[in-house]
PDB file of C-alpha atoms in Angstrom:
ATOM      1  CA  VAL W   1      -9.388   7.826  -2.631  1.00  0.00           C
ATOM      2  CA  ARG W   2      -7.429  10.389  -0.509  1.00  0.00           C
ATOM      3  CA  LEU W   3      -6.650   9.094   3.462  1.00  0.00           C
ATOM      4  CA  ARG W   4      -4.109  11.674   4.954  1.00  0.00           C
ATOM      5  CA  GLY W   5      -1.712  13.829   3.549  1.00  0.00           C
ATOM      6  CA  VAL W   6      -0.815  12.340   0.417  1.00  0.00           C
ATOM      7  CA  GLU W   7      -1.365   9.353   0.224  1.00  0.00           C
ATOM      8  CA  PHE W   8      -3.846   7.658  -1.723  1.00  0.00           C
ATOM      9  CA  ALA W   9      -5.967   4.567  -2.667  1.00  0.00           C
ATOM     10  CA  VAL W  10      -7.001   3.198  -5.218  1.00  0.00           C
ATOM     11  CA  LEU W  11      -9.449   0.157  -5.094  1.00  0.00           C
ATOM     12  CA  SER W  12      -9.596  -2.132  -8.552  1.00  0.00           C
ATOM     13  CA  LEU W  13     -12.480  -5.176  -8.334  1.00  0.00           C
ATOM     14  CA  GLY W  14     -11.068  -7.355 -10.719  1.00  0.00           C
ATOM     15  CA  VAL W  15      -7.982  -8.062  -9.197  1.00  0.00           C
ATOM     16  CA  THR W  16      -6.752 -11.073  -8.416  1.00  0.00           C
ATOM     17  CA  ASP W  17      -2.923 -11.964  -8.797  1.00  0.00           C
ATOM     18  CA  ARG W  18       0.346 -10.358  -8.432  1.00  0.00           C
ATOM     19  CA  GLU W  19       0.377  -9.756 -11.850  1.00  0.00           C
ATOM     20  CA  GLY W  20      -2.186  -7.373 -12.387  1.00  0.00           C
ATOM     21  CA  LEU W  21      -1.648  -5.716  -9.048  1.00  0.00           C
ATOM     22  CA  ASP W  22       2.043  -4.981 -10.573  1.00  0.00           C
ATOM     23  CA  ARG W  23       0.574  -3.533 -14.264  1.00  0.00           C
ATOM     24  CA  ILE W  24      -1.813  -1.436 -12.265  1.00  0.00           C
ATOM     25  CA  ALA W  25       0.982   0.873 -10.197  1.00  0.00           C
ATOM     26  CA  LEU W  26       3.375   0.487 -13.326  1.00  0.00           C
ATOM     27  CA  ASN W  27       0.241   2.633 -15.142  1.00  0.00           C
ATOM     28  CA  VAL W  28      -0.052   5.011 -11.720  1.00  0.00           C
ATOM     29  CA  HIS W  29       3.897   5.370 -11.451  1.00  0.00           C
ATOM     30  CA  SER W  30       4.033   5.875 -14.951  1.00  0.00           C
ATOM     31  CA  ALA W  31       0.529   8.965 -15.017  1.00  0.00           C
ATOM     32  CA  ILE W  32       1.832  10.117 -11.729  1.00  0.00           C
ATOM     33  CA  ALA W  33       6.221  10.175 -12.508  1.00  0.00           C
ATOM     34  CA  ALA W  34       5.643  11.672 -16.190  1.00  0.00           C
ATOM     35  CA  PRO W  35       7.138  14.982 -15.896  1.00  0.00           C
ATOM     36  CA  MET W  36       4.833  18.250 -16.065  1.00  0.00           C
ATOM     37  CA  LEU W  37       5.340  21.643 -17.333  1.00  0.00           C
ATOM     38  CA  VAL W  38       4.006  24.099 -14.967  1.00  0.00           C
ATOM     39  CA  LYS W  39       3.891  27.953 -15.123  1.00  0.00           C
ATOM     40  CA  GLY W  40       7.540  27.084 -17.237  1.00  0.00           C
ATOM     41  CA  HIS W  41       9.495  25.042 -15.370  1.00  0.00           C
ATOM     42  CA  ILE W  42      10.120  20.712 -16.174  1.00  0.00           C
ATOM     43  CA  LEU W  43       8.468  19.113 -12.850  1.00  0.00           C
ATOM     44  CA  SER W  44       8.795  15.936 -11.696  1.00  0.00           C
ATOM     45  CA  VAL W  45       7.484  14.043  -8.543  1.00  0.00           C
ATOM     46  CA  GLY W  46       8.385  10.302  -6.861  1.00  0.00           C
ATOM     47  CA  VAL W  47       6.342   7.831  -5.638  1.00  0.00           C
ATOM     48  CA  SER W  48       6.351   5.053  -3.871  1.00  0.00           C
ATOM     49  CA  ILE W  49       3.388   2.433  -4.376  1.00  0.00           C
ATOM     50  CA  GLY W  50       2.748  -0.487  -1.687  1.00  0.00           C
ATOM     51  CA  GLY W  51      -0.135  -3.006  -3.245  1.00  0.00           C
ATOM     52  CA  VAL W  52      -2.100  -6.086  -1.605  1.00  0.00           C
ATOM     53  CA  LEU W  53      -4.748  -8.352  -2.979  1.00  0.00           C
ATOM     54  CA  GLY W  54      -8.346  -7.672  -1.042  1.00  0.00           C
ATOM     55  CA  HIS W  55     -10.290 -11.126  -0.775  1.00  0.00           C
ATOM     56  CA  SER W  56     -14.467 -10.743  -0.615  1.00  0.00           C
ATOM     57  CA  ASN W  57     -14.284 -12.152   2.431  1.00  0.00           C
ATOM     58  CA  GLY W  58     -14.270  -9.335   5.025  1.00  0.00           C
ATOM     59  CA  ALA W  59     -10.951  -8.231   5.059  1.00  0.00           C
ATOM     60  CA  GLU W  60     -10.319  -5.434   7.073  1.00  0.00           C
ATOM     61  CA  VAL W  61     -10.155  -2.010   5.448  1.00  0.00           C
ATOM     62  CA  GLU W  62      -7.455  -1.435   8.350  1.00  0.00           C
ATOM     63  CA  GLY W  63      -5.637  -4.425   7.608  1.00  0.00           C
ATOM     64  CA  LEU W  64      -4.938  -4.000   4.375  1.00  0.00           C
ATOM     65  CA  PHE W  65      -4.049  -0.607   4.218  1.00  0.00           C
ATOM     66  CA  GLU W  66      -1.327  -1.877   7.127  1.00  0.00           C
ATOM     67  CA  ARG W  67      -0.084  -4.719   4.767  1.00  0.00           C
ATOM     68  CA  ALA W  68       0.193  -2.318   1.817  1.00  0.00           C
ATOM     69  CA  ASP W  69       2.094   0.302   3.584  1.00  0.00           C
ATOM     70  CA  ARG W  70       4.351  -2.493   4.640  1.00  0.00           C
ATOM     71  CA  ALA W  71       4.615  -3.610   0.665  1.00  0.00           C
ATOM     72  CA  MET W  72       6.605   0.160  -0.114  1.00  0.00           C
TER      73      MET W  72
END
C-alpha cells in the first residue's frame, strides 16, 4: 500500500512474532536494494524499514504507522 511520497506499507497476515517480521523485512530489503541496470547504468537504492506487529484486537492503523516510523 503506497502511503505518501516514497512510503509504502506491507501488510502480512499470520506473522505473529519478531522472527517472522524480521524475515519479511529482510526479503523486502533484498528485493529493493538489489542493483538494477537502467539504460546502461547500474543503480542501487537504499531503504529504511520499520516494522511492528499488530493484533486483531482493533489496533488503530495510525498508531501502527507511528510505531513503524519510530522503529526505523
